[in-house]
Amino acid sequence: SSELTQDPAVSVALGQTVRITCQGDTLRTYYATWYQQKPGQAPVLVIYGNINRPSGIPDRFSGSSSGNTASLTITGAQAEDEADYYCNSRDSTGNHLVFGGGTKLTVL
Amino acid sequence: QVQLQESGPGLVKPSETLSLTCTVSGGSISSYYWSWVRQPPGKGLEWIGYMYYSGTPSYNPSLKSRVTISVDTSKIQFSLTLSSVTAADTAVYYCAGLTASPYYYFDLWGRGTLVTVSS
């Protein structure tokens, strides 16, 4: 079982704001990373270090963290944002990595 | 522009060893911690392990007894071997570059290769 817990599915109306969460005790200590994965494609990094957005990622994607919960927020969701989103961080030992189970985002 | 490309058999028999290679092009072998991530069909991502070219590898505890990651600096390649495979090891295997200071994140991915375990 994963040490990081995500809701399996979330939906959002086109143009609205959605928050995808990731819970785990290790998030109190270690930074969260977020990946977007579309069908048949490799994951793409969208947020690292809880809040940092790589170049080329639209600024509608933002990250935050509080306590044992990291969040990915999409402000003004677009149809192309429909994808699976995975959080990732270190495990309780600090020596290994772990992914959350993933959240399937549907844009209505 | 650093690119990664996985190669290896797409079909492995149960109890045998899965072997994959990732070729790094356009970059230095010292730029990343070289990693493997897999994804069973219809399921989520699973971290397998990583290794810096000059360091000690780190493996997923659930796979540690069966997995080896190695780096060939002369060929600018890194490899994955997974022994005693079963149908549960059927997955798309991604090689990836991990940046690990101060944040840990995979910012470089191969396209992935499907490995099926079947007789």
PDB file of C-alpha atoms in Angstrom:
ATOM      1  CA  SER A   1       0.000   0.000   0.000  1.00  0.00           C
ATOM      2  CA  SER A   2       1.131   3.534  -0.805  1.00  0.00           C
ATOM      3  CA  GLU A   3       2.251   5.929   1.922  1.00  0.00           C
ATOM      4  CA  LEU A   4       0.690   8.721  -0.137  1.00  0.00           C
ATOM      5  CA  THR A   5      -3.087   8.792  -0.526  1.00  0.00           C
ATOM      6  CA  GLN A   6      -4.942  10.440  -3.403  1.00  0.00           C
ATOM      7  CA  ASP A   7      -8.620  10.525  -4.324  1.00  0.00           C
ATOM      8  CA  PRO A   8      -9.087   8.130  -7.265  1.00  0.00           C
ATOM      9  CA  ALA A   9     -11.140  10.551  -9.336  1.00  0.00           C
ATOM     10  CA  VAL A  10     -12.032  14.235  -9.428  1.00  0.00           C
ATOM     11  CA  SER A  11     -14.064  16.224 -11.916  1.00  0.00           C
ATOM     12  CA  VAL A  12     -14.181  19.933 -12.750  1.00  0.00           C
ATOM     13  CA  ALA A  13     -16.249  22.059 -15.079  1.00  0.00           C
ATOM     14  CA  LEU A  14     -14.372  23.696 -17.925  1.00  0.00           C
ATOM     15  CA  GLY A  15     -12.835  26.964 -16.765  1.00  0.00           C
ATOM     16  CA  GLN A  16     -13.372  26.275 -13.086  1.00  0.00           C
ATOM     17  CA  THR A  17     -10.819  25.627 -10.345  1.00  0.00           C
ATOM     18  CA  VAL A  18      -9.973  22.196  -9.015  1.00  0.00           C
ATOM     19  CA  ARG A  19      -7.700  21.028  -6.234  1.00  0.00           C
ATOM     20  CA  ILE A  20      -6.145  17.576  -6.183  1.00  0.00           C
ATOM     21  CA  THR A  21      -4.778  16.453  -2.848  1.00  0.00           C
ATOM     22  CA  CYS A  22      -2.147  14.024  -1.625  1.00  0.00           C
ATOM     23  CA  GLN A  23      -2.001  12.952   2.008  1.00  0.00           C
ATOM     24  CA  GLY A  24       0.806  11.283   3.896  1.00  0.00           C
ATOM     25  CA  ASP A  25       2.773  11.714   7.087  1.00  0.00           C
ATOM     26  CA  THR A  26       6.047  11.970   5.180  1.00  0.00           C
ATOM     27  CA  LEU A  27       4.784  15.165   3.561  1.00  0.00           C
ATOM     28  CA  ARG A  28       5.377  16.889   6.893  1.00  0.00           C
ATOM     29  CA  THR A  29       9.095  16.316   6.293  1.00  0.00           C
ATOM     30  CA  TYR A  30       9.676  15.924   2.560  1.00  0.00           C
ATOM     31  CA  TYR A  31       8.657  17.925  -0.479  1.00  0.00           C
ATOM     32  CA  ALA A  32       5.931  16.797  -2.847  1.00  0.00           C
ATOM     33  CA  THR A  33       6.230  16.505  -6.605  1.00  0.00           C
ATOM     34  CA  TRP A  34       3.346  16.305  -9.063  1.00  0.00           C
ATOM     35  CA  TYR A  35       3.182  14.604 -12.458  1.00  0.00           C
ATOM     36  CA  GLN A  36       0.568  14.738 -15.186  1.00  0.00           C
ATOM     37  CA  GLN A  37       0.092  11.655 -17.337  1.00  0.00           C
ATOM     38  CA  LYS A  38      -2.097  11.422 -20.407  1.00  0.00           C
ATOM     39  CA  PRO A  39      -3.080   8.065 -21.946  1.00  0.00           C
ATOM     40  CA  GLY A  40      -0.237   6.340 -23.715  1.00  0.00           C
ATOM     41  CA  GLN A  41       2.306   8.970 -22.695  1.00  0.00           C
ATOM     42  CA  ALA A  42       5.094   9.244 -20.167  1.00  0.00           C
ATOM     43  CA  PRO A  43       4.454  11.370 -17.081  1.00  0.00           C
ATOM     44  CA  VAL A  44       5.260  15.062 -17.217  1.00  0.00           C
ATOM     45  CA  LEU A  45       6.574  17.032 -14.255  1.00  0.00           C
ATOM     46  CA  VAL A  46       4.190  19.875 -13.342  1.00  0.00           C
ATOM     47  CA  ILE A  47       5.210  20.846  -9.781  1.00  0.00           C
ATOM     48  CA  TYR A  48       8.322  20.119  -7.705  1.00  0.00           C
ATOM     49  CA  GLY A  49       9.423  21.146  -4.231  1.00  0.00           C
ATOM     50  CA  ASN A  50       5.760  21.600  -3.243  1.00  0.00           C
ATOM     51  CA  ILE A  51       5.307  24.875  -5.087  1.00  0.00           C
ATOM     52  CA  ASN A  52       7.759  25.200  -7.982  1.00  0.00           C
ATOM     53  CA  ARG A  53       6.577  25.079 -11.568  1.00  0.00           C
ATOM     54  CA  PRO A  54       9.024  23.969 -14.292  1.00  0.00           C
ATOM     55  CA  SER A  55       9.438  26.140 -17.334  1.00  0.00           C
ATOM     56  CA  GLY A  56       6.826  25.387 -19.951  1.00  0.00           C
ATOM     57  CA  ILE A  57       4.099  24.463 -17.474  1.00  0.00           C
ATOM     58  CA  PRO A  58       1.142  26.876 -17.650  1.00  0.00           C
ATOM     59  CA  ASP A  59       0.742  29.162 -14.666  1.00  0.00           C
ATOM     60  CA  ARG A  60      -2.779  27.832 -14.067  1.00  0.00           C
ATOM     61  CA  PHE A  61      -0.986  24.953 -12.306  1.00  0.00           C
ATOM     62  CA  SER A  62       0.099  25.707  -8.748  1.00  0.00           C
ATOM     63  CA  GLY A  63       1.142  23.697  -5.733  1.00  0.00           C
ATOM     64  CA  SER A  64       0.888  24.089  -1.997  1.00  0.00           C
ATOM     65  CA  SER A  65       1.449  22.092   1.146  1.00  0.00           C
ATOM     66  CA  SER A  66       0.194  22.202   4.709  1.00  0.00           C
ATOM     67  CA  GLY A  67       0.800  19.645   7.394  1.00  0.00           C
ATOM     68  CA  ASN A  68       0.450  16.174   5.936  1.00  0.00           C
ATOM     69  CA  THR A  69      -1.325  17.317   2.771  1.00  0.00           C
ATOM     70  CA  ALA A  70       0.096  18.526  -0.519  1.00  0.00           C
ATOM     71  CA  SER A  71      -2.196  20.026  -3.118  1.00  0.00           C
ATOM     72  CA  LEU A  72      -2.136  20.657  -6.834  1.00  0.00           C
ATOM     73  CA  THR A  73      -4.524  23.393  -7.958  1.00  0.00           C
ATOM     74  CA  ILE A  74      -5.574  24.067 -11.514  1.00  0.00           C
ATOM     75  CA  THR A  75      -7.133  27.505 -11.845  1.00  0.00           C
ATOM     76  CA  GLY A  76      -9.300  27.708 -14.934  1.00  0.00           C
ATOM     77  CA  ALA A  77      -9.122  24.068 -16.001  1.00  0.00           C
ATOM     78  CA  GLN A  78      -8.840  23.410 -19.718  1.00  0.00           C
ATOM     79  CA  ALA A  79      -9.923  20.388 -21.709  1.00  0.00           C
ATOM     80  CA  GLU A  80      -6.269  19.433 -22.227  1.00  0.00           C
ATOM     81  CA  ASP A  81      -5.789  19.162 -18.466  1.00  0.00           C
ATOM     82  CA  GLU A  82      -7.853  15.982 -18.415  1.00  0.00           C
ATOM     83  CA  ALA A  83      -5.310  13.389 -17.295  1.00  0.00           C
ATOM     84  CA  ASP A  84      -4.076  11.300 -14.409  1.00  0.00           C
ATOM     85  CA  TYR A  85      -2.141  13.170 -11.747  1.00  0.00           C
ATOM     86  CA  TYR A  86       0.356  11.540  -9.424  1.00  0.00           C
ATOM     87  CA  CYS A  87       2.045  12.902  -6.345  1.00  0.00           C
ATOM     88  CA  ASN A  88       5.495  11.653  -5.373  1.00  0.00           C
ATOM     89  CA  SER A  89       7.756  12.095  -2.392  1.00  0.00           C
ATOM     90  CA  ARG A  90      10.145  10.233  -0.160  1.00  0.00           C
ATOM     91  CA  ASP A  91       9.041   7.479   2.180  1.00  0.00           C
ATOM     92  CA  SER A  92       9.357   7.403   5.948  1.00  0.00           C
ATOM     93  CA  THR A  93      12.983   6.246   5.771  1.00  0.00           C
ATOM     94  CA  GLY A  94      13.873   9.180   3.535  1.00  0.00           C
ATOM     95  CA  ASN A  95      15.881   6.847   1.348  1.00  0.00           C
ATOM     96  CA  HIS A  96      13.212   5.691  -1.045  1.00  0.00           C
ATOM     97  CA  LEU A  97      10.611   7.268  -3.265  1.00  0.00           C
ATOM     98  CA  VAL A  98       6.908   6.571  -3.351  1.00  0.00           C
ATOM     99  CA  PHE A  99       4.059   7.570  -5.633  1.00  0.00           C
ATOM    100  CA  GLY A 100       0.488   8.223  -4.656  1.00  0.00           C
ATOM    101  CA  GLY A 101      -2.139   6.031  -6.266  1.00  0.00           C
ATOM    102  CA  GLY A 102      -3.068   8.731  -8.763  1.00  0.00           C
ATOM    103  CA  THR A 103      -6.118  10.916  -9.390  1.00  0.00           C
ATOM    104  CA  LYS A 104      -8.035  10.790 -12.647  1.00  0.00           C
ATOM    105  CA  LEU A 105      -9.151  14.320 -13.512  1.00  0.00           C
ATOM    106  CA  THR A 106     -12.166  14.717 -15.769  1.00  0.00           C
ATOM    107  CA  VAL A 107     -12.909  18.117 -17.281  1.00  0.00           C
ATOM    108  CA  LEU A 108     -16.630  18.425 -17.933  1.00  0.00           C
TER     109      LEU A 108
ATOM    110  CA  GLN B   1      18.291  18.340 -25.060  1.00  0.00           C
ATOM    111  CA  VAL B   2      18.862  15.164 -23.099  1.00  0.00           C
ATOM    112  CA  GLN B   3      16.817  12.213 -24.295  1.00  0.00           C
ATOM    113  CA  LEU B   4      16.283   8.701 -22.982  1.00  0.00           C
ATOM    114  CA  GLN B   5      15.411   5.576 -24.918  1.00  0.00           C
ATOM    115  CA  GLU B   6      14.532   2.215 -23.403  1.00  0.00           C
ATOM    116  CA  SER B   7      15.403  -1.020 -25.162  1.00  0.00           C
ATOM    117  CA  GLY B   8      14.996  -4.700 -24.412  1.00  0.00           C
ATOM    118  CA  PRO B   9      12.733  -7.699 -24.926  1.00  0.00           C
ATOM    119  CA  GLY B  10       9.005  -7.073 -24.886  1.00  0.00           C
ATOM    120  CA  LEU B  11       8.231 -10.619 -23.757  1.00  0.00           C
ATOM    121  CA  VAL B  12       9.792 -12.500 -20.853  1.00  0.00           C
ATOM    122  CA  LYS B  13       8.876 -15.956 -19.577  1.00  0.00           C
ATOM    123  CA  PRO B  14       7.825 -16.475 -15.964  1.00  0.00           C
ATOM    124  CA  SER B  15      10.718 -17.172 -13.563  1.00  0.00           C
ATOM    125  CA  GLU B  16      13.221 -15.670 -15.995  1.00  0.00           C
ATOM    126  CA  THR B  17      15.088 -12.361 -15.755  1.00  0.00           C
ATOM    127  CA  LEU B  18      13.877  -9.123 -17.277  1.00  0.00           C
ATOM    128  CA  SER B  19      16.670  -6.938 -18.654  1.00  0.00           C
ATOM    129  CA  LEU B  20      16.261  -3.429 -19.993  1.00  0.00           C
ATOM    130  CA  THR B  21      18.728  -0.765 -21.063  1.00  0.00           C
ATOM    131  CA  CYS B  22      18.265   2.983 -21.256  1.00  0.00           C
ATOM    132  CA  THR B  23      20.477   4.988 -23.591  1.00  0.00           C
ATOM    133  CA  VAL B  24      21.204   8.595 -22.682  1.00  0.00           C
ATOM    134  CA  SER B  25      21.733  10.979 -25.573  1.00  0.00           C
ATOM    135  CA  GLY B  26      22.584  14.655 -25.569  1.00  0.00           C
ATOM    136  CA  GLY B  27      23.755  14.812 -21.994  1.00  0.00           C
ATOM    137  CA  SER B  28      26.215  13.755 -19.342  1.00  0.00           C
ATOM    138  CA  ILE B  29      25.965  10.580 -17.307  1.00  0.00           C
ATOM    139  CA  SER B  30      26.718  12.671 -14.218  1.00  0.00           C
ATOM    140  CA  SER B  31      23.718  14.968 -14.666  1.00  0.00           C
ATOM    141  CA  TYR B  32      21.080  12.827 -12.953  1.00  0.00           C
ATOM    142  CA  TYR B  33      20.331   9.964 -10.666  1.00  0.00           C
ATOM    143  CA  TRP B  34      19.331   7.319 -13.203  1.00  0.00           C
ATOM    144  CA  SER B  35      16.041   5.683 -12.378  1.00  0.00           C
ATOM    145  CA  TRP B  36      13.411   3.158 -13.343  1.00  0.00           C
ATOM    146  CA  VAL B  37       9.665   3.507 -12.830  1.00  0.00           C
ATOM    147  CA  ARG B  38       7.029   1.035 -13.939  1.00  0.00           C
ATOM    148  CA  GLN B  39       3.286   1.076 -14.531  1.00  0.00           C
ATOM    149  CA  PRO B  40       1.179  -2.091 -14.792  1.00  0.00           C
ATOM    150  CA  PRO B  41      -1.591  -1.827 -17.385  1.00  0.00           C
ATOM    151  CA  GLY B  42      -4.400   0.363 -16.071  1.00  0.00           C
ATOM    152  CA  LYS B  43      -2.635   0.990 -12.774  1.00  0.00           C
ATOM    153  CA  GLY B  44      -0.477   3.633 -11.123  1.00  0.00           C
ATOM    154  CA  LEU B  45       3.211   4.430 -11.152  1.00  0.00           C
ATOM    155  CA  GLU B  46       5.670   2.430  -9.067  1.00  0.00           C
ATOM    156  CA  TRP B  47       9.223   3.559  -8.317  1.00  0.00           C
ATOM    157  CA  ILE B  48      11.720   0.744  -8.848  1.00  0.00           C
ATOM    158  CA  GLY B  49      15.026   2.362  -7.943  1.00  0.00           C
ATOM    159  CA  TYR B  50      17.754   4.818  -8.835  1.00  0.00           C
ATOM    160  CA  MET B  51      21.507   5.046  -8.986  1.00  0.00           C
ATOM    161  CA  TYR B  52      24.020   7.838  -9.402  1.00  0.00           C
ATOM    162  CA  TYR B  53      26.848   6.893 -11.746  1.00  0.00           C
ATOM    163  CA  SER B  54      29.349   6.848  -8.866  1.00  0.00           C
ATOM    164  CA  GLY B  55      27.135   5.902  -5.975  1.00  0.00           C
ATOM    165  CA  THR B  56      25.184   3.191  -4.236  1.00  0.00           C
ATOM    166  CA  PRO B  57      21.818   2.281  -5.719  1.00  0.00           C
ATOM    167  CA  SER B  58      18.555   2.701  -3.862  1.00  0.00           C
ATOM    168  CA  TYR B  59      15.752   0.219  -4.476  1.00  0.00           C
ATOM    169  CA  ASN B  60      12.080  -0.095  -3.695  1.00  0.00           C
ATOM    170  CA  PRO B  61      11.985  -2.371  -0.624  1.00  0.00           C
ATOM    171  CA  SER B  62       9.248  -4.464  -2.214  1.00  0.00           C
ATOM    172  CA  LEU B  63      11.543  -5.298  -5.158  1.00  0.00           C
ATOM    173  CA  LYS B  64      14.961  -5.074  -3.568  1.00  0.00           C
ATOM    174  CA  SER B  65      15.653  -8.818  -3.490  1.00  0.00           C
ATOM    175  CA  ARG B  66      15.099  -9.118  -7.251  1.00  0.00           C
ATOM    176  CA  VAL B  67      16.296  -5.841  -8.789  1.00  0.00           C
ATOM    177  CA  THR B  68      19.659  -4.482  -9.909  1.00  0.00           C
ATOM    178  CA  ILE B  69      20.331  -1.097 -11.494  1.00  0.00           C
ATOM    179  CA  SER B  70      23.723  -0.411 -13.010  1.00  0.00           C
ATOM    180  CA  VAL B  71      25.323   2.439 -14.938  1.00  0.00           C
ATOM    181  CA  ASP B  72      27.756   2.023 -17.833  1.00  0.00           C
ATOM    182  CA  THR B  73      29.635   5.306 -18.095  1.00  0.00           C
ATOM    183  CA  SER B  74      31.525   4.297 -21.235  1.00  0.00           C
ATOM    184  CA  LYS B  75      28.328   3.641 -23.180  1.00  0.00           C
ATOM    185  CA  ILE B  76      26.323   6.373 -21.410  1.00  0.00           C
ATOM    186  CA  GLN B  77      23.674   3.809 -20.598  1.00  0.00           C
ATOM    187  CA  PHE B  78      22.027   2.417 -17.513  1.00  0.00           C
ATOM    188  CA  SER B  79      20.291  -0.879 -17.029  1.00  0.00           C
ATOM    189  CA  LEU B  80      17.630  -2.696 -15.061  1.00  0.00           C
ATOM    190  CA  THR B  81      17.518  -6.368 -14.279  1.00  0.00           C
ATOM    191  CA  LEU B  82      14.588  -7.941 -12.458  1.00  0.00           C
ATOM    192  CA  SER B  83      14.862 -11.617 -11.639  1.00  0.00           C
ATOM    193  CA  SER B  84      12.259 -14.335 -11.095  1.00  0.00           C
ATOM    194  CA  VAL B  85       9.531 -12.423 -12.871  1.00  0.00           C
ATOM    195  CA  THR B  86       5.845 -13.267 -12.672  1.00  0.00           C
ATOM    196  CA  ALA B  87       2.766 -11.957 -14.436  1.00  0.00           C
ATOM    197  CA  ALA B  88       2.609  -9.216 -11.785  1.00  0.00           C
ATOM    198  CA  ASP B  89       5.768  -7.722 -13.310  1.00  0.00           C
ATOM    199  CA  THR B  90       3.966  -7.056 -16.598  1.00  0.00           C
ATOM    200  CA  ALA B  91       4.128  -3.295 -17.007  1.00  0.00           C
ATOM    201  CA  VAL B  92       5.328  -0.345 -19.013  1.00  0.00           C
ATOM    202  CA  TYR B  93       8.861   0.312 -17.797  1.00  0.00           C
ATOM    203  CA  TYR B  94      10.114   3.883 -17.918  1.00  0.00           C
ATOM    204  CA  CYS B  95      13.676   5.017 -17.516  1.00  0.00           C
ATOM    205  CA  ALA B  96      13.942   8.453 -15.996  1.00  0.00           C
ATOM    206  CA  GLY B  97      16.395  11.059 -14.820  1.00  0.00           C
ATOM    207  CA  LEU B  98      15.998  12.119 -11.216  1.00  0.00           C
ATOM    208  CA  THR B  99      17.194  15.455  -9.921  1.00  0.00           C
ATOM    209  CA  ALA B 100      17.931  15.054  -6.227  1.00  0.00           C
ATOM    210  CA  SER B 101      19.209  18.282  -4.763  1.00  0.00           C
ATOM    211  CA  PRO B 102      17.587  19.936  -2.985  1.00  0.00           C
ATOM    212  CA  TYR B 103      14.311  18.594  -4.364  1.00  0.00           C
ATOM    213  CA  TYR B 104      13.681  15.092  -5.656  1.00  0.00           C
ATOM    214  CA  TYR B 105      11.898  15.046  -8.991  1.00  0.00           C
ATOM    215  CA  PHE B 106      11.890  13.173 -12.300  1.00  0.00           C
ATOM    216  CA  ASP B 107      12.286  15.813 -14.996  1.00  0.00           C
ATOM    217  CA  LEU B 108      13.459  13.511 -17.753  1.00  0.00           C
ATOM    218  CA  TRP B 109      11.543  10.461 -18.992  1.00  0.00           C
ATOM    219  CA  GLY B 110      11.871   7.880 -21.703  1.00  0.00           C
ATOM    220  CA  ARG B 111       8.836   6.951 -23.747  1.00  0.00           C
ATOM    221  CA  GLY B 112       8.427   3.675 -21.895  1.00  0.00           C
ATOM    222  CA  THR B 113       8.531   0.093 -23.075  1.00  0.00           C
ATOM    223  CA  LEU B 114       5.912  -2.572 -22.429  1.00  0.00           C
ATOM    224  CA  VAL B 115       7.243  -5.795 -20.986  1.00  0.00           C
ATOM    225  CA  THR B 116       4.852  -8.721 -20.834  1.00  0.00           C
ATOM    226  CA  VAL B 117       5.573 -11.734 -18.669  1.00  0.00           C
ATOM    227  CA  SER B 118       3.993 -14.766 -20.237  1.00  0.00           C
ATOM    228  CA  SER B 119       4.900 -18.268 -21.310  1.00  0.00           C
TER     229      SER B 119
END
